[in-house]
Amino acid sequence: MTLLAGRIVDSAPGSRVEVLVFPALPASRDFYPVGVDLDMKSLTAQVAQDGTYRVQAPAKDLVGYVDRFGISDLLVTAIQPTDDTAGDEAAVTTQSVQASARLAPQPALEQVTARLLAARAQAATVSSIIFDAATGIARVATGEHPFTAEAPTSATVDAAASRAGACRITPKDKHYGRAERFMYADNWKGAKYLFTQSKGTSHTLGIAVKPEGKNWSASAGSTKSIANKDTDTLDKQVGKWARNKVNYQDFYMRFCPGPGGIERTERRPTSQHSLLVKSAKGQRPFFATADCQPVGTNYAKTKSEVSNASVSAGVNLGVVSVSAQSGFSDGSSWSVDVSRRSKMCFSNIEGPAQSRYVRFMKRGNKASGSCRPARATSDTGQRGCTT
């Protein structure tokens, strides 16, 4: 079965992609056992002449590495020789990114078997990563949450660090119930929101990294997806952020590819703690308005299409804040019930269904609200301003 596919832009002959797959956390656990090294699965794919690659493995080999929601946690490294000697470890360019692949969003598997994994893989849209060493960018798409990562590139690396088999990862301290902001009610009291989160819906969360002897920072090119274990709603929301709580854990990593060097600690999300806890006020995302239209009383809409924008400081880990993103879907949405005449503005000229940002305001208000930025942002961009 294919776990991951993609391409290396302008790849050199002899290039390859190495993937480390984290063991899946059992449904009954919120954290990995402290002090017990993870049994990582190592996979390698050769890059074709056109730059494409496919990371494949028998379904039986991935049992225990794909969770019941079809999510696998990956550390992916593209390795390219920098001269004519293909495979020369002393002269390679590497580009590493951490992300999650998903075989299919629904329904959850009660028991993960090779047969069920193979069947799910046939029906799934394969997750992909496109590496571009010239720009240092890796474009990640899991089917639910397209994500562009800054994947750090190094011209030469320690040979041990470029070999997935040398990587050792040890779980350490647990961090319970960190608040995650992921969806905003951009509205007024005449158009109140209902937030919905359903079982199996995944959230893509950032990872913090602390290189040995240095300070914590948000890790560029690193995210991990976790799935909701339950279903919940939150009604009558005006001008507030929807929030979940998520569990994080520290992992001591040695001789592993990726940002932060060959000896580092990463703080990674492991599981959902609780859904739709008390909403909170906070900085409102600003977007460049593409168009607006009037809506009358009794207008109702559910936003369940297109990826939600990534919230750059969505999770405060204490040492640093990292990103959070939840794609709009049937299981992750807001619904609006307009009780007074309003104006609906959105960020994509094709309409609210294709927009990442939608705002409801009192009829007669300016589309930009009280925010007057110096320059506009695109539909994919976001800057905060206080209303």
Short mmCIF file of C-alpha atoms in Angstrom, two decimals:
data_model
loop_
_atom_site.label_atom_id
_atom_site.label_comp_id
_atom_site.label_asym_id
_atom_site.label_seq_id
_atom_site.Cartn_x
_atom_site.Cartn_y
_atom_site.Cartn_z
CA MET A 1 0.00 0.00 0.00
CA THR A 2 1.11 3.60 -0.62
CA LEU A 3 1.59 5.67 2.52
CA LEU A 4 2.95 8.83 0.90
CA ALA A 5 3.73 10.17 -2.57
CA GLY A 6 5.20 13.35 -3.96
CA ARG A 7 7.96 14.97 -5.94
CA ILE A 8 11.38 16.60 -5.56
CA VAL A 9 11.71 19.69 -7.73
CA ASP A 10 14.82 19.49 -9.98
CA SER A 11 15.94 16.30 -8.28
CA ALA A 12 19.49 15.01 -8.76
CA PRO A 13 20.22 11.46 -9.98
CA GLY A 14 20.38 9.00 -7.11
CA SER A 15 18.02 10.97 -4.85
CA ARG A 16 15.86 9.16 -2.33
CA VAL A 17 13.23 9.84 0.31
CA GLU A 18 13.57 8.34 3.78
CA VAL A 19 10.54 8.14 6.07
CA LEU A 20 10.41 7.41 9.79
CA VAL A 21 6.93 6.36 10.95
CA PHE A 22 6.05 6.86 14.61
CA PRO A 23 4.19 4.02 16.33
CA ALA A 24 0.48 4.78 16.66
CA LEU A 25 -0.77 5.57 20.14
CA PRO A 26 -3.36 2.97 21.27
CA ALA A 27 -6.92 4.31 21.61
CA SER A 28 -6.83 3.68 25.36
CA ARG A 29 -3.78 5.91 25.92
CA ASP A 30 -3.20 9.66 25.84
CA PHE A 31 0.61 9.49 26.09
CA TYR A 32 3.53 7.22 25.23
CA PRO A 33 5.23 5.34 28.11
CA VAL A 34 7.90 7.62 29.61
CA GLY A 35 11.48 6.42 29.17
CA VAL A 36 10.69 3.67 26.65
CA ASP A 37 12.32 4.29 23.23
CA LEU A 38 9.88 4.34 20.34
CA ASP A 39 10.04 1.46 17.87
CA MET A 40 10.17 3.55 14.68
CA LYS A 41 9.39 2.09 11.25
CA SER A 42 11.91 3.03 8.56
CA LEU A 43 10.88 3.19 4.88
CA THR A 44 12.84 4.33 1.81
CA ALA A 45 11.73 5.29 -1.68
CA GLN A 46 13.95 5.94 -4.69
CA VAL A 47 13.19 9.06 -6.70
CA ALA A 48 12.33 8.51 -10.38
CA GLN A 49 13.90 10.48 -13.22
CA ASP A 50 10.92 12.85 -13.31
CA GLY A 51 11.40 13.62 -9.61
CA THR A 52 8.40 11.65 -8.34
CA TYR A 53 8.46 9.11 -5.52
CA ARG A 54 6.06 6.73 -3.77
CA VAL A 55 6.64 5.45 -0.25
CA GLN A 56 5.13 1.96 -0.10
CA ALA A 57 5.00 -0.93 2.36
CA PRO A 58 2.92 -4.08 2.84
CA ALA A 59 -0.19 -3.32 4.90
CA LYS A 60 0.86 -5.91 7.49
CA ASP A 61 4.06 -3.93 8.17
CA LEU A 62 2.06 -0.79 9.01
CA VAL A 63 -0.22 -2.36 11.61
CA GLY A 64 0.64 -0.50 14.82
CA TYR A 65 1.84 2.55 12.86
CA VAL A 66 -1.53 3.80 11.55
CA ASP A 67 -4.12 4.71 14.17
CA ARG A 68 -7.83 3.82 14.09
CA PHE A 69 -8.63 7.09 12.31
CA GLY A 70 -6.17 6.29 9.50
CA ILE A 71 -3.53 8.81 10.64
CA SER A 72 0.21 8.07 10.60
CA ASP A 73 2.84 10.41 12.04
CA LEU A 74 5.86 10.86 9.75
CA LEU A 75 9.35 12.36 9.70
CA VAL A 76 10.21 12.67 6.01
CA THR A 77 13.66 13.50 4.58
CA ALA A 78 14.55 14.10 0.94
CA ILE A 79 18.23 13.30 0.30
CA GLN A 80 19.97 14.46 -2.87
CA PRO A 81 23.64 13.97 -3.88
CA THR A 82 25.30 17.28 -4.64
CA ASP A 83 27.79 15.91 -7.16
CA ASP A 84 27.95 13.13 -9.75
CA THR A 85 28.67 10.49 -7.12
CA ALA A 86 25.17 9.28 -6.38
CA GLY A 87 24.69 8.27 -2.78
CA ASP A 88 27.86 9.94 -1.44
CA GLU A 89 26.82 10.70 2.16
CA ALA A 90 29.60 13.28 2.55
CA ALA A 91 28.08 15.50 -0.13
CA VAL A 92 24.31 15.54 0.07
CA THR A 93 21.58 18.11 0.45
CA THR A 94 18.83 17.12 2.86
CA GLN A 95 15.40 18.61 3.46
CA SER A 96 13.27 17.32 6.34
CA VAL A 97 9.66 17.92 7.30
CA GLN A 98 7.38 16.41 9.93
CA ALA A 99 3.75 15.88 8.99
CA SER A 100 0.92 13.37 9.16
CA ALA A 101 -0.56 11.23 6.41
CA ARG A 102 -4.20 10.11 6.44
CA LEU A 103 -5.64 7.17 4.55
CA ALA A 104 -9.28 8.19 4.90
CA PRO A 105 -11.16 10.40 7.35
CA GLN A 106 -14.18 8.26 8.29
CA PRO A 107 -15.21 6.02 9.90
CA ALA A 108 -12.92 5.04 12.74
CA LEU A 109 -11.61 1.49 12.84
CA GLU A 110 -12.39 -0.43 16.00
CA GLN A 111 -9.44 -2.71 15.29
CA VAL A 112 -6.61 -1.88 12.89
CA THR A 113 -5.78 -4.94 10.77
CA ALA A 114 -3.72 -5.37 7.61
CA ARG A 115 -6.84 -6.22 5.61
CA LEU A 116 -8.71 -3.10 6.72
CA LEU A 117 -5.66 -0.89 6.16
CA ALA A 118 -5.23 -2.19 2.61
CA ALA A 119 -8.92 -1.61 1.86
CA ARG A 120 -8.82 1.90 3.27
CA ALA A 121 -5.64 2.74 1.34
CA GLN A 122 -7.32 1.84 -1.96
CA ALA A 123 -10.14 4.29 -1.30
CA ALA A 124 -8.01 7.13 0.02
CA THR A 125 -6.49 10.19 -1.57
CA VAL A 126 -2.77 9.69 -1.04
CA SER A 127 -1.08 12.31 1.11
CA SER A 128 1.76 14.09 -0.68
CA ILE A 129 4.86 16.19 0.00
CA ILE A 130 6.59 18.23 -2.71
CA PHE A 131 10.16 19.27 -1.82
CA ASP A 132 11.92 22.28 -3.33
CA ALA A 133 15.51 22.55 -2.09
CA ALA A 134 16.11 25.84 -3.93
CA THR A 135 13.46 27.66 -1.89
CA GLY A 136 13.58 25.51 1.26
CA ILE A 137 9.83 24.93 0.97
CA ALA A 138 7.93 21.67 1.32
CA ARG A 139 4.26 21.63 0.31
CA VAL A 140 2.32 19.10 2.34
CA ALA A 141 -1.22 17.95 1.53
CA THR A 142 -3.00 15.30 3.59
CA GLY A 143 -6.31 15.58 1.74
CA GLU A 144 -7.85 17.48 4.66
CA HIS A 145 -5.30 20.14 5.55
CA PRO A 146 -3.03 21.51 2.79
CA PHE A 147 0.04 22.85 4.60
CA THR A 148 3.11 24.74 3.36
CA ALA A 149 6.16 24.17 5.54
CA GLU A 150 9.52 25.87 5.70
CA ALA A 151 11.63 22.71 5.48
CA PRO A 152 15.19 23.62 6.54
CA THR A 153 17.88 22.59 4.08
CA SER A 154 21.54 21.81 4.78
CA ALA A 155 24.25 21.41 2.16
CA THR A 156 26.21 18.85 4.17
CA VAL A 157 25.09 16.74 7.09
CA ASP A 158 26.51 14.23 9.50
CA ALA A 159 26.26 10.82 7.81
CA ALA A 160 24.55 9.33 10.88
CA ALA A 161 21.92 12.05 10.86
CA SER A 162 21.00 11.31 7.25
CA ARG A 163 20.34 7.64 7.95
CA ALA A 164 16.93 6.95 9.42
CA GLY A 165 18.15 3.79 11.19
CA ALA A 166 20.31 5.82 13.58
CA CYS A 167 17.40 7.81 15.03
CA ARG A 168 16.44 7.21 18.69
CA ILE A 169 13.37 8.84 20.27
CA THR A 170 12.56 8.66 23.99
CA PRO A 171 9.22 9.94 25.42
CA LYS A 172 9.59 12.24 28.43
CA ASP A 173 7.37 14.72 30.33
CA LYS A 174 3.59 14.87 29.78
CA HIS A 175 1.65 18.13 29.34
CA TYR A 176 -2.09 17.86 29.90
CA GLY A 177 -4.88 19.94 28.39
CA ARG A 178 -3.19 22.76 26.48
CA ALA A 179 -5.82 25.15 25.03
CA GLU A 180 -6.10 25.15 21.22
CA ARG A 181 -7.74 28.06 19.34
CA PHE A 182 -8.78 26.91 15.89
CA MET A 183 -12.01 28.59 14.66
CA TYR A 184 -13.35 32.13 15.12
CA ALA A 185 -16.92 33.43 15.28
CA ASP A 186 -16.48 36.54 13.14
CA ASN A 187 -19.97 37.91 13.60
CA TRP A 188 -22.32 40.12 15.60
CA LYS A 189 -25.28 39.46 17.91
CA GLY A 190 -27.71 39.43 14.97
CA ALA A 191 -25.94 36.39 13.46
CA LYS A 192 -24.87 33.94 16.18
CA TYR A 193 -22.75 30.83 15.52
CA LEU A 194 -22.98 27.18 16.44
CA PHE A 195 -19.58 25.41 16.51
CA THR A 196 -19.54 21.67 15.76
CA GLN A 197 -16.76 19.12 16.28
CA SER A 198 -17.30 15.45 15.44
CA LYS A 199 -15.51 12.22 16.25
CA GLY A 200 -12.71 11.44 13.78
CA THR A 201 -12.19 15.05 12.62
CA SER A 202 -8.48 15.81 12.65
CA HIS A 203 -6.60 18.92 13.77
CA THR A 204 -3.13 19.75 12.47
CA LEU A 205 -1.01 21.12 15.31
CA GLY A 206 2.44 22.65 15.53
CA ILE A 207 5.51 21.16 17.22
CA ALA A 208 7.98 22.97 19.49
CA VAL A 209 11.70 22.17 19.39
CA LYS A 210 14.59 22.78 21.78
CA PRO A 211 18.07 22.06 20.37
CA GLU A 212 20.54 20.89 23.00
CA GLY A 213 21.79 23.91 24.96
CA LYS A 214 19.38 26.37 23.27
CA ASN A 215 15.89 27.80 23.85
CA TRP A 216 12.50 26.53 22.73
CA SER A 217 11.00 27.70 19.43
CA ALA A 218 8.19 26.71 17.09
CA SER A 219 9.65 24.14 14.72
CA ALA A 220 9.54 25.26 11.10
CA GLY A 221 8.35 22.49 8.82
CA SER A 222 6.79 20.41 11.61
CA THR A 223 3.15 19.53 12.31
CA LYS A 224 1.24 16.52 13.58
CA SER A 225 -2.44 15.61 13.20
CA ILE A 226 -4.63 14.19 15.95
CA ALA A 227 -8.29 13.13 15.68
CA ASN A 228 -11.23 14.00 17.89
CA LYS A 229 -12.32 11.09 20.08
CA ASP A 230 -15.81 12.51 20.68
CA THR A 231 -18.54 14.80 19.29
CA ASP A 232 -19.69 18.12 20.77
CA THR A 233 -21.26 21.50 19.92
CA LEU A 234 -21.11 25.04 21.33
CA ASP A 235 -24.05 27.39 20.64
CA LYS A 236 -24.78 31.15 20.56
CA GLN A 237 -21.20 32.30 19.94
CA VAL A 238 -20.40 35.92 19.06
CA GLY A 239 -16.88 37.27 18.49
CA LYS A 240 -15.11 34.38 20.22
CA TRP A 241 -12.65 31.61 19.44
CA ALA A 242 -13.69 27.97 19.52
CA ARG A 243 -11.24 26.06 21.70
CA ASN A 244 -10.36 22.45 22.33
CA LYS A 245 -7.79 21.12 24.77
CA VAL A 246 -5.00 18.85 23.57
CA ASN A 247 -2.30 16.78 25.25
CA TYR A 248 1.39 17.26 24.43
CA GLN A 249 4.47 15.25 25.38
CA ASP A 250 8.22 15.90 25.27
CA PHE A 251 10.43 13.57 23.19
CA TYR A 252 14.21 13.43 23.47
CA MET A 253 15.59 12.83 19.94
CA ARG A 254 19.12 11.76 18.99
CA PHE A 255 20.56 11.40 15.48
CA CYS A 256 17.18 12.10 13.91
CA PRO A 257 16.71 14.15 10.73
CA GLY A 258 14.72 17.34 11.04
CA PRO A 259 14.90 20.89 12.40
CA GLY A 260 16.80 21.38 15.65
CA GLY A 261 19.92 19.34 15.05
CA ILE A 262 20.87 15.75 15.83
CA GLU A 263 20.29 16.15 19.60
CA ARG A 264 17.09 17.94 20.56
CA THR A 265 13.83 17.79 22.53
CA GLU A 266 10.50 18.15 20.75
CA ARG A 267 7.13 18.92 22.36
CA ARG A 268 4.58 17.09 20.21
CA PRO A 269 0.77 16.69 20.35
CA THR A 270 -0.33 13.18 21.31
CA SER A 271 -4.12 13.17 21.81
CA GLN A 272 -7.31 15.14 22.32
CA HIS A 273 -8.00 16.12 25.93
CA SER A 274 -11.47 17.72 25.68
CA LEU A 275 -13.70 19.24 23.01
CA LEU A 276 -15.14 22.75 22.75
CA VAL A 277 -14.29 24.00 26.20
CA LYS A 278 -15.40 27.53 27.12
CA SER A 279 -14.84 29.86 24.17
CA ALA A 280 -12.57 32.86 24.58
CA LYS A 281 -12.21 36.38 23.27
CA GLY A 282 -9.00 37.22 21.48
CA GLN A 283 -7.35 38.80 18.49
CA ARG A 284 -9.58 38.67 15.43
CA PRO A 285 -8.09 37.42 12.15
CA PHE A 286 -8.03 40.04 9.41
CA PHE A 287 -8.65 39.15 5.78
CA ALA A 288 -8.79 41.07 2.53
CA THR A 289 -12.47 41.29 1.57
CA ALA A 290 -13.22 39.95 -1.90
CA ASP A 291 -16.95 40.65 -1.87
CA CYS A 292 -19.96 41.20 0.39
CA GLN A 293 -23.67 40.51 0.05
CA PRO A 294 -26.73 41.37 2.14
CA VAL A 295 -28.55 38.57 3.98
CA GLY A 296 -31.99 38.79 5.53
CA THR A 297 -33.53 37.35 8.66
CA ASN A 298 -33.90 33.57 8.79
CA TYR A 299 -30.83 33.16 6.54
CA ALA A 300 -28.93 30.07 7.64
CA LYS A 301 -25.56 28.75 6.51
CA THR A 302 -23.18 26.00 7.55
CA LYS A 303 -19.49 26.44 6.73
CA SER A 304 -18.18 22.94 6.07
CA GLU A 305 -16.00 23.32 2.96
CA VAL A 306 -12.38 24.33 2.29
CA SER A 307 -9.50 24.26 4.76
CA ASN A 308 -9.74 26.65 7.66
CA ALA A 309 -6.81 29.05 7.93
CA SER A 310 -3.91 28.07 10.14
CA VAL A 311 -3.84 30.00 13.43
CA SER A 312 -0.20 30.92 13.95
CA ALA A 313 -0.38 30.99 17.78
CA GLY A 314 -3.19 28.50 18.17
CA VAL A 315 -1.66 26.51 21.06
CA ASN A 316 0.26 28.06 23.95
CA LEU A 317 2.70 25.43 25.23
CA GLY A 318 4.09 27.63 27.97
CA VAL A 319 7.58 27.70 26.46
CA VAL A 320 6.35 28.86 23.04
CA SER A 321 3.15 29.08 20.99
CA VAL A 322 2.62 26.88 17.91
CA SER A 323 0.11 26.71 15.07
CA ALA A 324 -3.30 25.02 14.90
CA GLN A 325 -5.52 24.21 11.92
CA SER A 326 -8.82 22.40 11.49
CA GLY A 327 -10.22 21.93 8.00
CA PHE A 328 -13.87 22.77 7.44
CA SER A 329 -15.85 19.57 6.92
CA ASP A 330 -19.09 17.92 7.98
CA GLY A 331 -17.32 17.15 11.26
CA SER A 332 -15.68 20.54 11.84
CA SER A 333 -17.92 23.48 11.04
CA TRP A 334 -19.78 26.55 12.16
CA SER A 335 -23.42 27.29 11.45
CA VAL A 336 -24.99 30.74 11.50
CA ASP A 337 -28.60 31.65 12.17
CA VAL A 338 -29.31 35.24 11.11
CA SER A 339 -31.97 36.85 13.29
CA ARG A 340 -31.44 40.45 12.11
CA ARG A 341 -30.57 41.90 8.72
CA SER A 342 -26.83 41.49 8.18
CA LYS A 343 -24.03 41.74 5.66
CA MET A 344 -21.87 38.73 4.84
CA CYS A 345 -18.32 39.34 3.60
CA PHE A 346 -15.84 36.70 2.42
CA SER A 347 -12.25 36.32 1.24
CA ASN A 348 -12.62 34.48 -2.07
CA ILE A 349 -14.39 36.09 -5.02
CA GLU A 350 -15.95 32.71 -5.85
CA GLY A 351 -18.11 33.00 -2.76
CA PRO A 352 -18.34 31.98 0.90
CA ALA A 353 -18.21 28.24 0.17
CA GLN A 354 -14.69 28.63 -1.28
CA SER A 355 -13.47 31.17 1.28
CA ARG A 356 -11.31 30.51 4.30
CA TYR A 357 -12.71 33.61 6.00
CA VAL A 358 -16.36 34.67 6.29
CA ARG A 359 -17.67 37.57 8.41
CA PHE A 360 -21.21 38.57 9.36
CA MET A 361 -21.75 42.17 10.43
CA LYS A 362 -24.54 44.62 10.99
CA ARG A 363 -25.97 45.98 7.75
CA GLY A 364 -24.29 49.29 6.95
CA ASN A 365 -20.92 48.54 8.58
CA LYS A 366 -17.79 48.80 6.45
CA ALA A 367 -16.43 45.47 5.20
CA SER A 368 -13.11 45.99 6.94
CA GLY A 369 -14.76 46.50 10.32
CA SER A 370 -12.56 48.63 12.56
CA CYS A 371 -9.36 47.24 11.02
CA ARG A 372 -7.47 49.45 8.59
CA PRO A 373 -4.31 47.49 7.58
CA ALA A 374 -1.58 49.13 5.55
CA ARG A 375 -1.86 46.43 2.90
CA ALA A 376 -4.29 43.71 1.97
CA THR A 377 -3.65 40.02 2.49
CA SER A 378 -4.59 37.11 0.26
CA ASP A 379 -7.19 34.45 0.94
CA THR A 380 -4.42 32.18 2.24
CA GLY A 381 -2.84 34.83 4.46
CA GLN A 382 -3.81 36.09 7.88
CA ARG A 383 -2.92 38.98 10.12
CA GLY A 384 -4.57 39.79 13.40
CA CYS A 385 -6.10 43.07 14.50
CA THR A 386 -8.15 43.87 17.56
CA THR A 387 -11.75 44.96 17.04
#
